[in-house]
Amino acid sequence: MKYSNIEEHFDAIIVGSGTCGATIAKELSKQNKKVLILERGDNSPLKESLLGYAKISNEVRVTDKLKDLRAFTTGGTTAMYLAVADLPPIETFKNLGIDLTEDLEQVRKELPIAEISDGLIGAQAKKLSESAIQLGYDWKKKLMLVDQSKFNHNNYYEVKWKAKTYVEEALSNGLKLVNQATVSKVIHENKKAIGIEYSIGKKKNTFKAYGEKIILAAGSLATPIILRNSGIKNVVNHGFYINPSIGLIGSVPGLSSAENFCGCMGAKLDDDIELIDANFHRFLFNVGMLFSGKPLRIASYPKHIAITVKVKEPVGGELTEKGKYHKELTEDDHQKLKRGLDVADKILKNAGAKKIFKTGLISGGALGTIKIKEHVNTNLQTEYDNLFVCDGSILPDNERITPTLTLVCLAKYLSRHLIASF
Ligand SMILES: Cc1cc2nc3c(=O)[nH]c(=O)nc-3n(C[C@H](O)[C@H](O)[C@H](O)COP(=O)(O)OP(=O)(O)OC[C@H]3O[C@@H](n4cnc5c(N)ncnc54)[C@H](O)[C@@H]3O)c2cc1C
């Protein structure tokens, strides 16, 4: 449904329908709250295809050479994520005054969180795991957000949990979802948020919507810009982090594989360097080979094994006055990548891989632009009353876990506080 002018007054207006926005919408609408989501992307059915990905993907430059990938669509970036589900760092949040224990318990009951069962792990992932373990690395299964009970060996994309399912649940409870609505700023009076200004599609006209609680869940790179446009200037004053990553890929003669749930295993070399199984299922492998300029490898998909090296770099960089993100990677960051790549190379070679090549450097997720206890309080409220932030921007930098599960928990935590405060 598209709205240009919204006369109604909402209990809550949520900006963005990604992991956090969708979860909050579900929780509040379940309690009969009148909720509006303004979502920049479209609401087309999600499909894993080149055209489908091209339509929703959006990149933001974060270093001179790197862009961070995100998705503009109902359900946000979960429309193209891998569904690896690291558990939230409960102690880190407790130290910040936020207890997610109860939320995690609920999320564990609600979502299909489990390691991939042995029978569903492809030969490529097994080969890699055997090699890593043989060399003494602590190569372990990771949790994933995958409904394995519905898996039929073809539907890798469909069985991943996506935030869109929460939006659909909220819609059935009365949520209003406006697509192609790009929010520019928060309307506030006397340091109290009262509404949102947005435009529809490519039109320049702006529209307004009013509500009691305003929640920014537009993602870690969009939310700080909305806050700055709204007069909160100090966000991103410490920079952000991007977890620079590189893939290493080789071909094992004679290997013949079923497909894989990419990311389902891995090992930490130390606090700063992580190696992750990068055995994509066929569609993502093909996309990767096209982008790496290796289209001829597509035909020999079943022989390929791969590892992603992800490193922790210090928080830094800036959001310029003109709204551009920028950070420099240091020699130390490159050294960590090299250490990881050396180990990845050993593991691939030990597995029998030949013709090994390195992908380009990628951003492993630009996060942590906003600080809890500085830009938002422990209720995730900003310096403006009734204006909250809940998305990847508030993830602390000390533990670089895959964020989705933590974000679902944070969104449930905020929803509990909001419901109690109406
Ligand atoms: C290729 C890839 C693989 C990944 N794999 C994993 C993984 O395996 N495990 C994991 O945990 N994480 C993974 N991630 C990261 C994860 O998907 C994101 O960190 C997470 O979805 C962020 O949630 P969010 O709510 O902060 O933002 P998003 O999910 O990005 O949602 C933000 C929403 O806000 C909308 N929006 C943006 N700007 C505006 C605006 N101005 N007005 C209105 N709406 C706006 C966007 O369209 C979007 O729908 C991956 C990411 C990528 C790109």
Short mmCIF file of N, CA, C and O in Angstrom, two decimals, residues 267-374:
data_model
loop_
_atom_site.label_atom_id
_atom_site.label_comp_id
_atom_site.label_asym_id
_atom_site.label_seq_id
_atom_site.Cartn_x
_atom_site.Cartn_y
_atom_site.Cartn_z
N ALA A 267 36.32 -21.13 12.42
CA ALA A 267 37.21 -21.16 13.59
C ALA A 267 37.78 -19.77 13.82
O ALA A 267 37.99 -19.00 12.87
N LYS A 268 38.01 -19.45 15.09
CA LYS A 268 38.69 -18.19 15.41
C LYS A 268 40.17 -18.49 15.56
O LYS A 268 40.54 -19.43 16.27
N LEU A 269 41.03 -17.73 14.90
CA LEU A 269 42.47 -17.92 15.11
C LEU A 269 42.89 -17.22 16.39
O LEU A 269 43.73 -17.68 17.14
N ASP A 270 42.32 -16.04 16.60
CA ASP A 270 42.49 -15.31 17.87
C ASP A 270 41.34 -14.32 17.96
O ASP A 270 40.39 -14.41 17.17
N ASP A 271 41.41 -13.38 18.90
CA ASP A 271 40.29 -12.44 19.07
C ASP A 271 40.01 -11.61 17.82
O ASP A 271 38.91 -11.12 17.62
N ASP A 272 41.03 -11.44 16.99
CA ASP A 272 40.90 -10.50 15.87
C ASP A 272 40.76 -11.16 14.50
O ASP A 272 40.51 -10.47 13.52
N ILE A 273 40.98 -12.46 14.42
CA ILE A 273 40.96 -13.10 13.09
C ILE A 273 40.05 -14.32 13.11
O ILE A 273 40.22 -15.22 13.92
N GLU A 274 39.08 -14.33 12.20
CA GLU A 274 38.16 -15.46 12.13
C GLU A 274 38.16 -16.04 10.71
O GLU A 274 38.22 -15.29 9.73
N LEU A 275 38.14 -17.36 10.63
CA LEU A 275 38.02 -18.03 9.33
C LEU A 275 36.63 -18.66 9.27
O LEU A 275 36.19 -19.31 10.23
N ILE A 276 35.95 -18.44 8.16
CA ILE A 276 34.57 -18.92 8.05
C ILE A 276 34.41 -19.71 6.76
O ILE A 276 34.93 -19.31 5.71
N ASP A 277 33.70 -20.83 6.87
CA ASP A 277 33.36 -21.63 5.69
C ASP A 277 32.68 -20.70 4.66
O ASP A 277 31.74 -19.99 5.00
N ALA A 278 33.18 -20.68 3.43
CA ALA A 278 32.58 -19.81 2.40
C ALA A 278 32.13 -20.65 1.21
O ALA A 278 32.26 -20.25 0.06
N ASN A 279 31.62 -21.83 1.52
CA ASN A 279 31.11 -22.71 0.47
C ASN A 279 29.66 -22.36 0.19
O ASN A 279 28.74 -22.86 0.84
N PHE A 280 29.51 -21.49 -0.79
CA PHE A 280 28.17 -21.01 -1.14
C PHE A 280 27.35 -22.10 -1.82
O PHE A 280 27.93 -23.01 -2.43
N HIS A 281 26.01 -21.96 -1.79
CA HIS A 281 25.24 -22.82 -2.68
C HIS A 281 25.39 -22.24 -4.10
O HIS A 281 25.93 -21.15 -4.28
N ARG A 282 24.93 -23.00 -5.05
CA ARG A 282 25.34 -22.74 -6.44
C ARG A 282 25.03 -21.31 -6.92
O ARG A 282 25.87 -20.67 -7.54
N PHE A 283 23.85 -20.80 -6.60
CA PHE A 283 23.50 -19.47 -7.12
C PHE A 283 24.51 -18.42 -6.64
O PHE A 283 25.03 -17.63 -7.43
N LEU A 284 24.78 -18.41 -5.32
CA LEU A 284 25.69 -17.38 -4.79
C LEU A 284 27.12 -17.58 -5.30
O LEU A 284 27.85 -16.63 -5.52
N PHE A 285 27.51 -18.85 -5.48
CA PHE A 285 28.84 -19.13 -6.05
C PHE A 285 28.94 -18.50 -7.46
O PHE A 285 29.91 -17.82 -7.78
N ASN A 286 27.90 -18.73 -8.26
CA ASN A 286 27.92 -18.19 -9.63
C ASN A 286 28.03 -16.67 -9.61
O ASN A 286 28.82 -16.08 -10.35
N VAL A 287 27.26 -16.03 -8.72
CA VAL A 287 27.33 -14.57 -8.62
C VAL A 287 28.74 -14.16 -8.22
O VAL A 287 29.34 -13.25 -8.80
N GLY A 288 29.31 -14.85 -7.22
CA GLY A 288 30.66 -14.54 -6.74
C GLY A 288 31.69 -14.66 -7.86
O GLY A 288 32.57 -13.81 -8.01
N MET A 289 31.58 -15.73 -8.67
CA MET A 289 32.56 -15.93 -9.75
C MET A 289 32.42 -14.84 -10.81
O MET A 289 33.41 -14.35 -11.35
N LEU A 290 31.19 -14.44 -11.09
CA LEU A 290 31.00 -13.36 -12.08
C LEU A 290 31.66 -12.08 -11.57
O LEU A 290 32.39 -11.41 -12.28
N PHE A 291 31.42 -11.77 -10.27
CA PHE A 291 31.99 -10.53 -9.71
C PHE A 291 33.52 -10.63 -9.56
O PHE A 291 34.20 -9.62 -9.55
N SER A 292 34.05 -11.86 -9.41
CA SER A 292 35.50 -12.00 -9.28
C SER A 292 36.18 -12.12 -10.64
O SER A 292 37.38 -12.37 -10.73
N GLY A 293 35.42 -12.01 -11.72
CA GLY A 293 35.98 -12.11 -13.07
C GLY A 293 36.46 -13.53 -13.39
O GLY A 293 37.42 -13.71 -14.14
N LYS A 294 35.81 -14.54 -12.80
CA LYS A 294 36.20 -15.93 -13.06
C LYS A 294 35.00 -16.74 -13.56
O LYS A 294 34.64 -17.78 -12.99
N PRO A 295 34.34 -16.30 -14.62
CA PRO A 295 33.11 -17.00 -15.05
C PRO A 295 33.35 -18.45 -15.45
O PRO A 295 32.44 -19.27 -15.33
N LEU A 296 34.58 -18.77 -15.89
CA LEU A 296 34.82 -20.16 -16.34
C LEU A 296 34.75 -21.15 -15.18
O LEU A 296 34.56 -22.35 -15.38
N ARG A 297 34.93 -20.63 -13.94
CA ARG A 297 34.87 -21.53 -12.77
C ARG A 297 33.46 -22.04 -12.51
O ARG A 297 33.27 -23.03 -11.80
N ILE A 298 32.47 -21.33 -13.05
CA ILE A 298 31.07 -21.68 -12.74
C ILE A 298 30.78 -23.14 -13.08
O ILE A 298 30.13 -23.85 -12.32
N ALA A 299 31.31 -23.60 -14.20
CA ALA A 299 31.03 -24.98 -14.64
C ALA A 299 31.55 -26.01 -13.65
O ALA A 299 31.00 -27.11 -13.54
N SER A 300 32.62 -25.66 -12.91
CA SER A 300 33.18 -26.67 -12.00
C SER A 300 32.84 -26.34 -10.53
O SER A 300 33.63 -26.62 -9.62
N TYR A 301 31.64 -25.80 -10.32
CA TYR A 301 31.18 -25.50 -8.95
C TYR A 301 31.43 -26.63 -7.95
O TYR A 301 31.97 -26.39 -6.87
N PRO A 302 31.10 -27.89 -8.26
CA PRO A 302 31.19 -28.93 -7.23
C PRO A 302 32.61 -29.19 -6.72
O PRO A 302 32.78 -29.78 -5.67
N LYS A 303 33.62 -28.73 -7.45
CA LYS A 303 35.00 -28.98 -7.02
C LYS A 303 35.54 -27.89 -6.10
O LYS A 303 36.60 -28.03 -5.52
N HIS A 304 34.80 -26.77 -6.02
CA HIS A 304 35.39 -25.61 -5.34
C HIS A 304 35.15 -25.61 -3.83
O HIS A 304 34.07 -25.93 -3.37
N ILE A 305 36.21 -25.24 -3.11
CA ILE A 305 36.05 -25.02 -1.66
C ILE A 305 36.59 -23.63 -1.34
O ILE A 305 37.46 -23.11 -2.04
N ALA A 306 36.06 -23.03 -0.29
CA ALA A 306 36.42 -21.63 -0.03
C ALA A 306 36.33 -21.27 1.45
O ALA A 306 35.56 -21.87 2.20
N ILE A 307 37.17 -20.28 1.81
CA ILE A 307 37.18 -19.77 3.19
C ILE A 307 37.11 -18.24 3.13
O ILE A 307 37.76 -17.63 2.27
N THR A 308 36.34 -17.64 4.03
CA THR A 308 36.41 -16.19 4.19
C THR A 308 37.26 -15.88 5.42
O THR A 308 37.07 -16.49 6.48
N VAL A 309 38.18 -14.93 5.26
CA VAL A 309 38.97 -14.44 6.39
C VAL A 309 38.36 -13.11 6.80
O VAL A 309 38.25 -12.20 5.97
N LYS A 310 37.94 -13.03 8.07
CA LYS A 310 37.33 -11.77 8.54
C LYS A 310 38.15 -11.26 9.70
O LYS A 310 38.46 -12.03 10.62
N VAL A 311 38.53 -9.99 9.69
CA VAL A 311 39.33 -9.48 10.80
C VAL A 311 38.64 -8.32 11.49
O VAL A 311 37.78 -7.64 10.93
N LYS A 312 39.10 -8.13 12.75
CA LYS A 312 38.54 -7.05 13.57
C LYS A 312 39.51 -5.87 13.47
O LYS A 312 40.68 -6.01 13.84
N GLU A 313 39.04 -4.77 12.93
CA GLU A 313 39.89 -3.58 12.86
C GLU A 313 39.39 -2.58 13.90
O GLU A 313 38.23 -2.64 14.30
N PRO A 314 40.25 -1.65 14.35
CA PRO A 314 39.77 -0.72 15.37
C PRO A 314 38.66 0.20 14.84
O PRO A 314 38.59 0.44 13.64
N VAL A 315 37.82 0.67 15.75
CA VAL A 315 36.78 1.64 15.38
C VAL A 315 37.47 2.92 14.93
O VAL A 315 38.47 3.32 15.51
N GLY A 316 36.95 3.55 13.90
CA GLY A 316 37.55 4.82 13.44
C GLY A 316 36.80 5.31 12.22
O GLY A 316 35.76 4.77 11.85
N GLY A 317 37.35 6.34 11.60
CA GLY A 317 36.70 6.92 10.42
C GLY A 317 35.68 7.97 10.80
O GLY A 317 35.54 8.32 11.97
N GLU A 318 34.96 8.45 9.81
CA GLU A 318 34.04 9.57 10.08
C GLU A 318 32.85 9.55 9.13
O GLU A 318 32.85 8.85 8.12
N LEU A 319 31.86 10.32 9.51
CA LEU A 319 30.76 10.66 8.61
C LEU A 319 30.94 12.15 8.34
O LEU A 319 30.84 12.97 9.26
N THR A 320 31.27 12.49 7.10
CA THR A 320 31.62 13.88 6.81
C THR A 320 30.38 14.78 6.86
O THR A 320 29.25 14.29 6.85
N GLU A 321 30.63 16.07 6.86
CA GLU A 321 29.53 17.06 6.84
C GLU A 321 28.60 16.80 5.65
O GLU A 321 27.41 17.05 5.71
N LYS A 322 29.21 16.29 4.55
CA LYS A 322 28.40 16.06 3.34
C LYS A 322 27.67 14.73 3.38
O LYS A 322 27.06 14.31 2.40
N GLY A 323 27.78 14.00 4.51
CA GLY A 323 27.05 12.75 4.65
C GLY A 323 27.75 11.56 4.02
O GLY A 323 27.10 10.57 3.67
N LYS A 324 29.10 11.64 3.87
CA LYS A 324 29.85 10.51 3.30
C LYS A 324 30.62 9.81 4.41
O LYS A 324 31.27 10.48 5.25
N TYR A 325 30.57 8.46 4.38
CA TYR A 325 31.36 7.69 5.36
C TYR A 325 32.76 7.49 4.82
O TYR A 325 32.95 7.31 3.61
N HIS A 326 33.74 7.52 5.72
CA HIS A 326 35.10 7.27 5.26
C HIS A 326 35.97 6.77 6.39
O HIS A 326 35.95 7.32 7.49
N LYS A 327 36.72 5.70 6.10
CA LYS A 327 37.72 5.26 7.08
C LYS A 327 38.92 4.69 6.33
O LYS A 327 38.78 4.27 5.18
N GLU A 328 40.07 4.69 6.98
CA GLU A 328 41.28 4.15 6.36
C GLU A 328 41.61 2.83 7.05
O GLU A 328 41.57 2.76 8.28
N LEU A 329 41.97 1.83 6.28
CA LEU A 329 42.49 0.61 6.92
C LEU A 329 43.99 0.80 7.14
O LEU A 329 44.65 1.50 6.37
N THR A 330 44.51 0.20 8.20
CA THR A 330 45.92 0.42 8.54
C THR A 330 46.76 -0.78 8.10
O THR A 330 46.24 -1.85 7.75
N GLU A 331 48.08 -0.60 8.21
CA GLU A 331 49.01 -1.68 7.90
C GLU A 331 48.72 -2.88 8.81
O GLU A 331 48.78 -4.04 8.39
N ASP A 332 48.38 -2.58 10.07
CA ASP A 332 48.08 -3.66 11.02
C ASP A 332 46.86 -4.48 10.56
O ASP A 332 46.84 -5.70 10.67
N ASP A 333 45.84 -3.79 10.04
CA ASP A 333 44.64 -4.50 9.55
C ASP A 333 45.04 -5.43 8.39
O ASP A 333 44.60 -6.58 8.32
N HIS A 334 45.88 -4.91 7.48
CA HIS A 334 46.30 -5.73 6.34
C HIS A 334 47.15 -6.92 6.80
O HIS A 334 47.07 -8.01 6.23
N GLN A 335 47.95 -6.70 7.84
CA GLN A 335 48.77 -7.80 8.37
C GLN A 335 47.89 -8.91 8.94
O GLN A 335 48.16 -10.10 8.77
N LYS A 336 46.81 -8.49 9.64
CA LYS A 336 45.88 -9.50 10.20
C LYS A 336 45.24 -10.29 9.06
O LYS A 336 45.10 -11.52 9.13
N LEU A 337 44.84 -9.58 8.01
CA LEU A 337 44.24 -10.29 6.86
C LEU A 337 45.24 -11.28 6.28
O LEU A 337 44.90 -12.41 5.94
N LYS A 338 46.51 -10.85 6.22
CA LYS A 338 47.53 -11.73 5.64
C LYS A 338 47.72 -12.98 6.51
O LYS A 338 47.80 -14.10 6.00
N ARG A 339 47.74 -12.76 7.86
CA ARG A 339 47.89 -13.92 8.76
C ARG A 339 46.75 -14.90 8.54
O ARG A 339 46.93 -16.11 8.47
N GLY A 340 45.54 -14.38 8.43
CA GLY A 340 44.38 -15.24 8.21
C GLY A 340 44.46 -15.95 6.87
O GLY A 340 44.16 -17.15 6.77
N LEU A 341 44.87 -15.21 5.84
CA LEU A 341 44.95 -15.80 4.50
C LEU A 341 46.00 -16.90 4.44
O LEU A 341 45.82 -17.91 3.76
N ASP A 342 47.11 -16.71 5.18
CA ASP A 342 48.16 -17.75 5.19
C ASP A 342 47.59 -19.06 5.75
O ASP A 342 47.84 -20.15 5.22
N VAL A 343 46.81 -18.94 6.83
CA VAL A 343 46.21 -20.16 7.42
C VAL A 343 45.17 -20.75 6.47
O VAL A 343 45.12 -21.96 6.25
N ALA A 344 44.35 -19.87 5.88
CA ALA A 344 43.31 -20.35 4.95
C ALA A 344 43.98 -21.10 3.79
O ALA A 344 43.50 -22.16 3.35
N ASP A 345 45.09 -20.57 3.31
CA ASP A 345 45.82 -21.20 2.20
C ASP A 345 46.30 -22.60 2.60
O ASP A 345 46.19 -23.57 1.84
N LYS A 346 46.81 -22.69 3.87
CA LYS A 346 47.28 -24.01 4.35
C LYS A 346 46.13 -25.01 4.38
O LYS A 346 46.27 -26.17 4.00
N ILE A 347 44.98 -24.54 4.86
CA ILE A 347 43.82 -25.45 4.99
C ILE A 347 43.36 -25.90 3.60
O ILE A 347 43.08 -27.09 3.38
N LEU A 348 43.27 -24.94 2.66
CA LEU A 348 42.82 -25.32 1.31
C LEU A 348 43.81 -26.30 0.68
O LEU A 348 43.40 -27.31 0.09
N LYS A 349 45.11 -26.00 0.82
CA LYS A 349 46.10 -26.89 0.17
C LYS A 349 46.07 -28.26 0.81
O LYS A 349 46.18 -29.29 0.11
N ASN A 350 45.93 -28.31 2.13
CA ASN A 350 45.86 -29.60 2.83
C ASN A 350 44.64 -30.42 2.37
O ASN A 350 44.66 -31.64 2.39
N ALA A 351 43.59 -29.69 1.92
CA ALA A 351 42.40 -30.40 1.42
C ALA A 351 42.58 -30.83 -0.03
O ALA A 351 41.68 -31.41 -0.62
N GLY A 352 43.72 -30.45 -0.62
CA GLY A 352 43.99 -30.86 -2.01
C GLY A 352 43.64 -29.80 -3.04
O GLY A 352 43.61 -30.08 -4.24
N ALA A 353 43.37 -28.58 -2.58
CA ALA A 353 42.93 -27.54 -3.53
C ALA A 353 44.08 -27.05 -4.40
O ALA A 353 45.21 -26.89 -3.95
N LYS A 354 43.74 -26.82 -5.65
CA LYS A 354 44.68 -26.24 -6.63
C LYS A 354 44.05 -24.95 -7.15
O LYS A 354 42.91 -24.64 -6.83
N LYS A 355 44.78 -24.27 -8.00
CA LYS A 355 44.29 -23.05 -8.67
C LYS A 355 43.62 -22.11 -7.66
O LYS A 355 42.47 -21.67 -7.85
N ILE A 356 44.33 -21.85 -6.57
CA ILE A 356 43.74 -21.03 -5.49
C ILE A 356 43.81 -19.56 -5.86
O ILE A 356 44.83 -19.10 -6.36
N PHE A 357 42.73 -18.84 -5.66
CA PHE A 357 42.79 -17.39 -5.89
C PHE A 357 42.07 -16.65 -4.76
O PHE A 357 41.24 -17.21 -4.05
N LYS A 358 42.43 -15.36 -4.67
CA LYS A 358 41.90 -14.48 -3.61
C LYS A 358 40.84 -13.58 -4.21
O LYS A 358 41.02 -13.07 -5.31
N THR A 359 39.74 -13.39 -3.51
CA THR A 359 38.74 -12.40 -3.98
C THR A 359 39.24 -11.01 -3.59
O THR A 359 40.22 -10.87 -2.86
N GLY A 360 38.53 -9.98 -4.02
CA GLY A 360 38.85 -8.63 -3.57
C GLY A 360 38.48 -8.48 -2.09
O GLY A 360 37.76 -9.31 -1.52
N LEU A 361 38.98 -7.41 -1.49
CA LEU A 361 38.63 -7.10 -0.10
C LEU A 361 37.17 -6.66 -0.06
O LEU A 361 36.72 -5.94 -0.95
N ILE A 362 36.44 -7.12 0.95
CA ILE A 362 35.04 -6.65 1.09
C ILE A 362 34.80 -6.13 2.50
O ILE A 362 35.55 -6.45 3.43
N SER A 363 33.77 -5.34 2.65
CA SER A 363 33.37 -4.88 3.98
C SER A 363 32.50 -5.98 4.58
O SER A 363 31.51 -6.40 3.97
N GLY A 364 32.86 -6.42 5.78
CA GLY A 364 32.10 -7.49 6.42
C GLY A 364 30.92 -6.94 7.21
O GLY A 364 30.39 -7.62 8.10
N GLY A 365 30.49 -5.72 6.93
CA GLY A 365 29.33 -5.12 7.62
C GLY A 365 29.73 -3.89 8.41
O GLY A 365 30.40 -4.00 9.42
N ALA A 366 29.33 -2.71 7.91
CA ALA A 366 29.66 -1.46 8.61
C ALA A 366 28.65 -1.27 9.74
O ALA A 366 27.45 -1.17 9.51
N LEU A 367 29.15 -1.25 10.96
CA LEU A 367 28.27 -1.23 12.14
C LEU A 367 28.84 -0.31 13.22
O LEU A 367 29.96 0.21 13.08
N GLY A 368 28.06 -0.14 14.29
CA GLY A 368 28.58 0.55 15.48
C GLY A 368 28.76 2.04 15.32
O GLY A 368 29.67 2.63 15.90
N THR A 369 27.87 2.67 14.56
CA THR A 369 27.99 4.12 14.33
C THR A 369 27.46 4.95 15.51
O THR A 369 27.76 6.13 15.62
N ILE A 370 26.66 4.29 16.36
CA ILE A 370 26.02 4.99 17.48
C ILE A 370 26.34 4.26 18.77
O ILE A 370 26.31 3.03 18.81
N LYS A 371 26.64 5.03 19.83
CA LYS A 371 27.09 4.38 21.08
C LYS A 371 25.99 4.39 22.13
O LYS A 371 25.41 5.45 22.43
N ILE A 372 25.78 3.19 22.71
CA ILE A 372 24.87 3.08 23.85
C ILE A 372 25.53 3.79 25.02
O ILE A 372 26.73 3.66 25.22
N LYS A 373 24.77 4.54 25.77
CA LYS A 373 25.20 5.34 26.93
C LYS A 373 25.81 6.67 26.51
O LYS A 373 26.20 7.45 27.36
N GLU A 374 25.97 6.90 25.21
CA GLU A 374 26.43 8.23 24.79
C GLU A 374 25.38 8.87 23.87
O GLU A 374 24.91 9.96 24.15
#
